[in-house]
Amino acid sequence: MKLNLQMFALNSIEDRALSEHTGSGLYIKKANGKYSLLLPITGTGENGSTPAQLDKTAIGNPQATSVEGRTENPQKTMPFYLHRDNIKILESYKGKTCDFLRFLPDFTGFKYSGTISYKANNTDVGGLEQGEMTITPSTKDEYIDNCYDLIEDTAVITNSIDGTATIEGTGTYVVNVTTNPSDATVSATSDTVGVATVQATGNTITITGVTSGSAIITISVAKEGYASFERSILVIVKDAE
């Protein structure tokens, strides 16, 4: 009877499987003491490690026996999509000791410190441009049972924005930006106003050619109480004289 009840419990229990799309991610600690999204990644790396198995079998033992040995603190490798915005983020933190939080959708997580390095993977025919970020940990992973008060949401751009754009002469290129939250403030800057200027009106970005050359336009979204987020466009102005 007990076995039947146990089998019923196993067949009916809700196992709380968590899907990554509901909030998983890698967060980094900012100057305000909160953790916010580092960059979009396609894998978080592993936390914890299996202890070494040390043999303690003595002569005459009919079966091998062992005890737990040391655990390791291995590097964490995380794939990401290789493009200007992600590279700029990694360049800003490269070689610095930072605090990280692997965040799970039920507001649990794993906290650790370490240094970032990265590499650009090989370009394959028919493939996506990808890179690998490596974090070399300097502290042991620490399980956090409640991350809610540690997290700062990030105001993000939710629509796709081209990484490059071409303007003929003194023409314009318009980008309509959608954000989450929807009332986040959108702004934009040009790193070379002598080549292209930019103006933000609400959620509409208008880029205007000035003279032949190239400029990087950075679109930013911000909201009080949220971490900010950026996307960039390399604008090429042709035949503007």
PDB file of C-alpha atoms in Angstrom:
ATOM      1  CA  MET A   1       0.000   0.000   0.000  1.00  0.00           C
ATOM      2  CA  LYS A   2       2.812   2.436   0.896  1.00  0.00           C
ATOM      3  CA  LEU A   3       4.543   1.719  -2.412  1.00  0.00           C
ATOM      4  CA  ASN A   4       1.345   2.408  -4.343  1.00  0.00           C
ATOM      5  CA  LEU A   5       0.891   5.755  -2.541  1.00  0.00           C
ATOM      6  CA  GLN A   6       4.490   6.701  -3.236  1.00  0.00           C
ATOM      7  CA  MET A   7       4.140   5.882  -6.938  1.00  0.00           C
ATOM      8  CA  PHE A   8       0.970   7.987  -7.057  1.00  0.00           C
ATOM      9  CA  ALA A   9       2.853  10.909  -5.484  1.00  0.00           C
ATOM     10  CA  LEU A  10       5.724  10.611  -7.965  1.00  0.00           C
ATOM     11  CA  ASN A  11       3.335  10.534 -10.914  1.00  0.00           C
ATOM     12  CA  SER A  12       1.327  13.540  -9.746  1.00  0.00           C
ATOM     13  CA  ILE A  13       3.961  15.851  -8.250  1.00  0.00           C
ATOM     14  CA  GLU A  14       4.568  19.185  -9.987  1.00  0.00           C
ATOM     15  CA  ASP A  15       8.337  19.315 -10.530  1.00  0.00           C
ATOM     16  CA  ARG A  16       8.699  23.108 -11.031  1.00  0.00           C
ATOM     17  CA  ALA A  17      10.852  22.870 -14.123  1.00  0.00           C
ATOM     18  CA  LEU A  18      12.088  26.380 -14.915  1.00  0.00           C
ATOM     19  CA  SER A  19      12.354  27.624 -18.491  1.00  0.00           C
ATOM     20  CA  GLU A  20      15.288  29.914 -19.310  1.00  0.00           C
ATOM     21  CA  HIS A  21      13.077  32.251 -21.347  1.00  0.00           C
ATOM     22  CA  THR A  22      11.238  33.413 -18.217  1.00  0.00           C
ATOM     23  CA  GLY A  23      14.185  35.282 -16.742  1.00  0.00           C
ATOM     24  CA  SER A  24      17.461  33.363 -16.643  1.00  0.00           C
ATOM     25  CA  GLY A  25      20.626  35.363 -17.255  1.00  0.00           C
ATOM     26  CA  LEU A  26      24.041  36.553 -16.157  1.00  0.00           C
ATOM     27  CA  TYR A  27      24.052  39.764 -14.132  1.00  0.00           C
ATOM     28  CA  ILE A  28      26.904  42.005 -13.001  1.00  0.00           C
ATOM     29  CA  LYS A  29      27.141  44.225  -9.926  1.00  0.00           C
ATOM     30  CA  LYS A  30      27.051  47.939 -10.699  1.00  0.00           C
ATOM     31  CA  ALA A  31      28.269  50.941  -8.710  1.00  0.00           C
ATOM     32  CA  ASN A  32      24.871  51.296  -7.017  1.00  0.00           C
ATOM     33  CA  GLY A  33      25.267  47.856  -5.426  1.00  0.00           C
ATOM     34  CA  LYS A  34      22.579  46.239  -7.601  1.00  0.00           C
ATOM     35  CA  TYR A  35      23.024  43.498 -10.188  1.00  0.00           C
ATOM     36  CA  SER A  36      21.773  44.101 -13.729  1.00  0.00           C
ATOM     37  CA  LEU A  37      22.045  42.292 -17.052  1.00  0.00           C
ATOM     38  CA  LEU A  38      25.634  42.025 -18.342  1.00  0.00           C
ATOM     39  CA  LEU A  39      24.837  41.092 -21.941  1.00  0.00           C
ATOM     40  CA  PRO A  40      22.664  38.567 -23.781  1.00  0.00           C
ATOM     41  CA  ILE A  41      24.378  35.154 -23.744  1.00  0.00           C
ATOM     42  CA  THR A  42      23.416  31.722 -25.041  1.00  0.00           C
ATOM     43  CA  GLY A  43      24.759  29.803 -22.034  1.00  0.00           C
ATOM     44  CA  THR A  44      25.517  30.724 -18.425  1.00  0.00           C
ATOM     45  CA  GLY A  45      28.391  28.391 -17.601  1.00  0.00           C
ATOM     46  CA  GLU A  46      28.267  25.881 -14.769  1.00  0.00           C
ATOM     47  CA  ASN A  47      28.233  26.583 -11.052  1.00  0.00           C
ATOM     48  CA  GLY A  48      29.852  24.261  -8.558  1.00  0.00           C
ATOM     49  CA  SER A  49      32.005  21.240  -9.356  1.00  0.00           C
ATOM     50  CA  THR A  50      32.125  17.545  -8.678  1.00  0.00           C
ATOM     51  CA  PRO A  51      34.635  16.674  -5.944  1.00  0.00           C
ATOM     52  CA  ALA A  52      37.597  14.508  -6.826  1.00  0.00           C
ATOM     53  CA  GLN A  53      37.213  10.825  -5.992  1.00  0.00           C
ATOM     54  CA  LEU A  54      40.089   9.529  -3.851  1.00  0.00           C
ATOM     55  CA  ASP A  55      40.625   5.804  -3.655  1.00  0.00           C
ATOM     56  CA  LYS A  56      41.046   4.343  -0.157  1.00  0.00           C
ATOM     57  CA  THR A  57      40.889   0.674  -1.018  1.00  0.00           C
ATOM     58  CA  ALA A  58      43.116  -1.520   1.148  1.00  0.00           C
ATOM     59  CA  ILE A  59      44.621  -4.868   0.217  1.00  0.00           C
ATOM     60  CA  GLY A  60      42.073  -7.569   0.824  1.00  0.00           C
ATOM     61  CA  ASN A  61      39.015  -5.358   0.319  1.00  0.00           C
ATOM     62  CA  PRO A  62      36.615  -7.191  -2.011  1.00  0.00           C
ATOM     63  CA  GLN A  63      35.327  -3.903  -3.434  1.00  0.00           C
ATOM     64  CA  ALA A  64      36.991  -0.586  -4.223  1.00  0.00           C
ATOM     65  CA  THR A  65      36.111   2.229  -1.809  1.00  0.00           C
ATOM     66  CA  SER A  66      36.685   5.959  -1.990  1.00  0.00           C
ATOM     67  CA  VAL A  67      36.214   9.304  -0.242  1.00  0.00           C
ATOM     68  CA  GLU A  68      35.534  12.807  -1.525  1.00  0.00           C
ATOM     69  CA  GLY A  69      38.560  14.906  -2.398  1.00  0.00           C
ATOM     70  CA  ARG A  70      38.926  18.565  -3.225  1.00  0.00           C
ATOM     71  CA  THR A  71      36.487  20.460  -5.377  1.00  0.00           C
ATOM     72  CA  GLU A  72      37.733  22.765  -8.117  1.00  0.00           C
ATOM     73  CA  ASN A  73      36.781  26.321  -8.994  1.00  0.00           C
ATOM     74  CA  PRO A  74      36.786  26.050 -12.791  1.00  0.00           C
ATOM     75  CA  GLN A  75      36.532  28.818 -15.353  1.00  0.00           C
ATOM     76  CA  LYS A  76      33.067  29.499 -16.733  1.00  0.00           C
ATOM     77  CA  THR A  77      32.729  29.730 -20.512  1.00  0.00           C
ATOM     78  CA  MET A  78      29.698  31.453 -21.996  1.00  0.00           C
ATOM     79  CA  PRO A  79      28.864  31.807 -25.702  1.00  0.00           C
ATOM     80  CA  PHE A  80      27.492  35.088 -27.033  1.00  0.00           C
ATOM     81  CA  TYR A  81      26.677  36.677 -30.384  1.00  0.00           C
ATOM     82  CA  LEU A  82      29.631  38.617 -31.718  1.00  0.00           C
ATOM     83  CA  HIS A  83      28.801  42.227 -32.614  1.00  0.00           C
ATOM     84  CA  ARG A  84      29.897  45.736 -31.702  1.00  0.00           C
ATOM     85  CA  ASP A  85      27.560  46.259 -28.758  1.00  0.00           C
ATOM     86  CA  ASN A  86      28.480  43.045 -26.952  1.00  0.00           C
ATOM     87  CA  ILE A  87      32.179  43.545 -27.645  1.00  0.00           C
ATOM     88  CA  LYS A  88      32.043  47.096 -26.234  1.00  0.00           C
ATOM     89  CA  ILE A  89      30.487  45.781 -23.023  1.00  0.00           C
ATOM     90  CA  LEU A  90      33.157  43.100 -22.643  1.00  0.00           C
ATOM     91  CA  GLU A  91      35.958  45.554 -23.439  1.00  0.00           C
ATOM     92  CA  SER A  92      34.731  47.834 -20.643  1.00  0.00           C
ATOM     93  CA  TYR A  93      35.060  45.040 -18.072  1.00  0.00           C
ATOM     94  CA  LYS A  94      37.952  43.019 -19.521  1.00  0.00           C
ATOM     95  CA  GLY A  95      40.661  42.228 -16.976  1.00  0.00           C
ATOM     96  CA  LYS A  96      38.753  43.800 -14.066  1.00  0.00           C
ATOM     97  CA  THR A  97      37.579  41.856 -11.026  1.00  0.00           C
ATOM     98  CA  CYS A  98      33.787  42.017 -11.004  1.00  0.00           C
ATOM     99  CA  ASP A  99      30.927  40.482  -9.026  1.00  0.00           C
ATOM    100  CA  PHE A 100      28.542  38.248 -10.974  1.00  0.00           C
ATOM    101  CA  LEU A 101      25.155  36.695 -10.330  1.00  0.00           C
ATOM    102  CA  ARG A 102      23.694  33.816 -12.299  1.00  0.00           C
ATOM    103  CA  PHE A 103      19.999  34.535 -11.983  1.00  0.00           C
ATOM    104  CA  LEU A 104      17.211  31.944 -12.188  1.00  0.00           C
ATOM    105  CA  PRO A 105      13.512  32.682 -12.869  1.00  0.00           C
ATOM    106  CA  ASP A 106      12.426  31.841  -9.296  1.00  0.00           C
ATOM    107  CA  PHE A 107      14.755  34.564  -7.919  1.00  0.00           C
ATOM    108  CA  THR A 108      17.372  32.118  -6.728  1.00  0.00           C
ATOM    109  CA  GLY A 109      20.916  32.371  -8.034  1.00  0.00           C
ATOM    110  CA  PHE A 110      24.637  31.797  -7.679  1.00  0.00           C
ATOM    111  CA  LYS A 111      26.995  34.632  -6.794  1.00  0.00           C
ATOM    112  CA  TYR A 112      30.747  34.764  -7.429  1.00  0.00           C
ATOM    113  CA  SER A 113      33.568  37.130  -8.339  1.00  0.00           C
ATOM    114  CA  GLY A 114      36.059  36.877 -11.183  1.00  0.00           C
ATOM    115  CA  THR A 115      37.710  38.456 -14.205  1.00  0.00           C
ATOM    116  CA  ILE A 116      36.409  38.551 -17.778  1.00  0.00           C
ATOM    117  CA  SER A 117      38.204  37.651 -20.979  1.00  0.00           C
ATOM    118  CA  TYR A 118      36.730  36.824 -24.353  1.00  0.00           C
ATOM    119  CA  LYS A 119      37.560  35.566 -27.812  1.00  0.00           C
ATOM    120  CA  ALA A 120      35.977  35.744 -31.259  1.00  0.00           C
ATOM    121  CA  ASN A 121      35.142  32.311 -32.619  1.00  0.00           C
ATOM    122  CA  ASN A 122      35.837  31.137 -36.149  1.00  0.00           C
ATOM    123  CA  THR A 123      33.454  32.347 -38.843  1.00  0.00           C
ATOM    124  CA  ASP A 124      31.683  29.366 -40.420  1.00  0.00           C
ATOM    125  CA  VAL A 125      29.867  29.258 -43.741  1.00  0.00           C
ATOM    126  CA  GLY A 126      26.154  29.520 -43.059  1.00  0.00           C
ATOM    127  CA  GLY A 127      26.734  30.228 -39.365  1.00  0.00           C
ATOM    128  CA  LEU A 128      26.272  33.092 -36.961  1.00  0.00           C
ATOM    129  CA  GLU A 129      29.147  35.228 -35.747  1.00  0.00           C
ATOM    130  CA  GLN A 130      29.778  34.088 -32.188  1.00  0.00           C
ATOM    131  CA  GLY A 131      32.287  34.559 -29.408  1.00  0.00           C
ATOM    132  CA  GLU A 132      33.114  33.010 -26.061  1.00  0.00           C
ATOM    133  CA  MET A 133      33.342  34.916 -22.801  1.00  0.00           C
ATOM    134  CA  THR A 134      35.394  33.308 -20.044  1.00  0.00           C
ATOM    135  CA  ILE A 135      35.142  34.252 -16.380  1.00  0.00           C
ATOM    136  CA  THR A 136      38.053  33.142 -14.205  1.00  0.00           C
ATOM    137  CA  PRO A 137      36.536  33.009 -10.709  1.00  0.00           C
ATOM    138  CA  SER A 138      38.361  34.405  -7.698  1.00  0.00           C
ATOM    139  CA  THR A 139      35.743  33.289  -5.158  1.00  0.00           C
ATOM    140  CA  LYS A 140      33.733  30.138  -4.645  1.00  0.00           C
ATOM    141  CA  ASP A 141      30.184  30.027  -5.994  1.00  0.00           C
ATOM    142  CA  GLU A 142      27.669  31.038  -3.330  1.00  0.00           C
ATOM    143  CA  TYR A 143      24.032  29.977  -3.540  1.00  0.00           C
ATOM    144  CA  ILE A 144      21.572  32.836  -2.943  1.00  0.00           C
ATOM    145  CA  ASP A 145      18.083  31.765  -1.901  1.00  0.00           C
ATOM    146  CA  ASN A 146      16.420  35.136  -2.534  1.00  0.00           C
ATOM    147  CA  CYS A 147      17.859  37.505  -5.166  1.00  0.00           C
ATOM    148  CA  TYR A 148      14.860  39.806  -5.418  1.00  0.00           C
ATOM    149  CA  ASP A 149      16.373  42.777  -3.600  1.00  0.00           C
ATOM    150  CA  LEU A 150      19.703  42.353  -5.406  1.00  0.00           C
ATOM    151  CA  ILE A 151      18.290  42.774  -8.919  1.00  0.00           C
ATOM    152  CA  GLU A 152      17.837  45.986 -10.886  1.00  0.00           C
ATOM    153  CA  ASP A 153      15.710  45.641 -14.017  1.00  0.00           C
ATOM    154  CA  THR A 154      17.170  46.828 -17.305  1.00  0.00           C
ATOM    155  CA  ALA A 155      15.317  49.145 -19.673  1.00  0.00           C
ATOM    156  CA  VAL A 156      15.819  47.485 -23.057  1.00  0.00           C
ATOM    157  CA  ILE A 157      15.174  47.981 -26.761  1.00  0.00           C
ATOM    158  CA  THR A 158      12.833  45.194 -27.834  1.00  0.00           C
ATOM    159  CA  ASN A 159      12.793  45.577 -31.625  1.00  0.00           C
ATOM    160  CA  SER A 160      15.540  44.663 -34.078  1.00  0.00           C
ATOM    161  CA  ILE A 161      17.855  47.489 -35.132  1.00  0.00           C
ATOM    162  CA  ASP A 162      20.272  47.111 -38.047  1.00  0.00           C
ATOM    163  CA  GLY A 163      23.949  47.239 -37.163  1.00  0.00           C
ATOM    164  CA  THR A 164      24.798  49.269 -40.286  1.00  0.00           C
ATOM    165  CA  ALA A 165      22.956  51.756 -42.463  1.00  0.00           C
ATOM    166  CA  THR A 166      23.752  53.780 -45.601  1.00  0.00           C
ATOM    167  CA  ILE A 167      22.638  57.347 -46.281  1.00  0.00           C
ATOM    168  CA  GLU A 168      22.930  59.013 -49.685  1.00  0.00           C
ATOM    169  CA  GLY A 169      24.126  62.591 -49.437  1.00  0.00           C
ATOM    170  CA  THR A 170      22.240  64.669 -46.917  1.00  0.00           C
ATOM    171  CA  GLY A 171      19.365  62.221 -46.762  1.00  0.00           C
ATOM    172  CA  THR A 172      17.958  60.710 -43.610  1.00  0.00           C
ATOM    173  CA  TYR A 173      17.651  57.294 -42.004  1.00  0.00           C
ATOM    174  CA  VAL A 174      14.827  56.782 -39.509  1.00  0.00           C
ATOM    175  CA  VAL A 175      14.732  54.215 -36.719  1.00  0.00           C
ATOM    176  CA  ASN A 176      11.588  53.581 -34.684  1.00  0.00           C
ATOM    177  CA  VAL A 177      12.446  52.204 -31.251  1.00  0.00           C
ATOM    178  CA  THR A 178      10.229  50.119 -28.987  1.00  0.00           C
ATOM    179  CA  THR A 179      11.219  49.689 -25.363  1.00  0.00           C
ATOM    180  CA  ASN A 180      10.432  47.710 -22.250  1.00  0.00           C
ATOM    181  CA  PRO A 181       9.195  49.400 -20.144  1.00  0.00           C
ATOM    182  CA  SER A 182       7.265  51.285 -22.773  1.00  0.00           C
ATOM    183  CA  ASP A 183       7.751  54.657 -21.054  1.00  0.00           C
ATOM    184  CA  ALA A 184      11.566  54.487 -21.031  1.00  0.00           C
ATOM    185  CA  THR A 185      13.333  57.577 -22.391  1.00  0.00           C
ATOM    186  CA  VAL A 186      15.113  57.168 -25.738  1.00  0.00           C
ATOM    187  CA  SER A 187      18.151  59.275 -26.639  1.00  0.00           C
ATOM    188  CA  ALA A 188      20.844  59.120 -29.325  1.00  0.00           C
ATOM    189  CA  THR A 189      24.317  60.490 -29.993  1.00  0.00           C
ATOM    190  CA  SER A 190      26.718  60.587 -32.939  1.00  0.00           C
ATOM    191  CA  ASP A 191      30.451  60.099 -32.449  1.00  0.00           C
ATOM    192  CA  THR A 192      31.165  62.137 -35.612  1.00  0.00           C
ATOM    193  CA  VAL A 193      28.648  64.938 -36.057  1.00  0.00           C
ATOM    194  CA  GLY A 194      30.629  66.246 -39.033  1.00  0.00           C
ATOM    195  CA  VAL A 195      29.550  63.098 -40.921  1.00  0.00           C
ATOM    196  CA  ALA A 196      26.075  62.412 -39.514  1.00  0.00           C
ATOM    197  CA  THR A 197      23.844  64.063 -36.944  1.00  0.00           C
ATOM    198  CA  VAL A 198      21.063  62.419 -34.975  1.00  0.00           C
ATOM    199  CA  GLN A 199      17.905  63.591 -33.270  1.00  0.00           C
ATOM    200  CA  ALA A 200      15.553  61.682 -30.966  1.00  0.00           C
ATOM    201  CA  THR A 201      11.899  62.707 -30.946  1.00  0.00           C
ATOM    202  CA  GLY A 202      10.020  60.441 -28.599  1.00  0.00           C
ATOM    203  CA  ASN A 203      10.866  56.945 -29.773  1.00  0.00           C
ATOM    204  CA  THR A 204      11.805  58.036 -33.302  1.00  0.00           C
ATOM    205  CA  ILE A 205      15.477  58.418 -34.184  1.00  0.00           C
ATOM    206  CA  THR A 206      16.319  60.487 -37.259  1.00  0.00           C
ATOM    207  CA  ILE A 207      19.877  60.301 -38.607  1.00  0.00           C
ATOM    208  CA  THR A 208      20.906  62.913 -41.187  1.00  0.00           C
ATOM    209  CA  GLY A 209      23.911  62.768 -43.469  1.00  0.00           C
ATOM    210  CA  VAL A 210      26.329  65.724 -43.483  1.00  0.00           C
ATOM    211  CA  THR A 211      29.372  64.687 -45.479  1.00  0.00           C
ATOM    212  CA  SER A 212      30.925  61.505 -46.833  1.00  0.00           C
ATOM    213  CA  GLY A 213      32.363  59.187 -44.210  1.00  0.00           C
ATOM    214  CA  SER A 214      31.174  57.026 -41.345  1.00  0.00           C
ATOM    215  CA  ALA A 215      29.834  57.624 -37.864  1.00  0.00           C
ATOM    216  CA  ILE A 216      28.638  55.448 -35.018  1.00  0.00           C
ATOM    217  CA  ILE A 217      25.194  56.341 -33.723  1.00  0.00           C
ATOM    218  CA  THR A 218      24.463  55.131 -30.199  1.00  0.00           C
ATOM    219  CA  ILE A 219      20.837  54.747 -29.134  1.00  0.00           C
ATOM    220  CA  SER A 220      20.242  54.617 -25.388  1.00  0.00           C
ATOM    221  CA  VAL A 221      17.169  53.811 -23.292  1.00  0.00           C
ATOM    222  CA  ALA A 222      16.879  54.795 -19.649  1.00  0.00           C
ATOM    223  CA  LYS A 223      14.341  54.972 -16.854  1.00  0.00           C
ATOM    224  CA  GLU A 224      14.590  55.889 -13.182  1.00  0.00           C
ATOM    225  CA  GLY A 225      15.242  52.753 -11.148  1.00  0.00           C
ATOM    226  CA  TYR A 226      16.382  50.741 -14.177  1.00  0.00           C
ATOM    227  CA  ALA A 227      19.799  50.001 -15.629  1.00  0.00           C
ATOM    228  CA  SER A 228      20.289  51.580 -19.067  1.00  0.00           C
ATOM    229  CA  PHE A 229      20.786  49.772 -22.373  1.00  0.00           C
ATOM    230  CA  GLU A 230      22.397  50.710 -25.690  1.00  0.00           C
ATOM    231  CA  ARG A 231      22.377  49.698 -29.332  1.00  0.00           C
ATOM    232  CA  SER A 232      24.672  51.167 -31.989  1.00  0.00           C
ATOM    233  CA  ILE A 233      24.498  51.702 -35.753  1.00  0.00           C
ATOM    234  CA  LEU A 234      27.440  52.287 -38.057  1.00  0.00           C
ATOM    235  CA  VAL A 235      26.165  54.883 -40.522  1.00  0.00           C
ATOM    236  CA  ILE A 236      27.942  55.244 -43.868  1.00  0.00           C
ATOM    237  CA  VAL A 237      27.295  58.511 -45.687  1.00  0.00           C
ATOM    238  CA  LYS A 238      28.008  58.431 -49.430  1.00  0.00           C
ATOM    239  CA  ASP A 239      28.389  61.263 -51.933  1.00  0.00           C
ATOM    240  CA  ALA A 240      27.462  63.988 -49.520  1.00  0.00           C
ATOM    241  CA  GLU A 241      29.611  66.765 -51.038  1.00  0.00           C
TER     242      GLU A 241
END
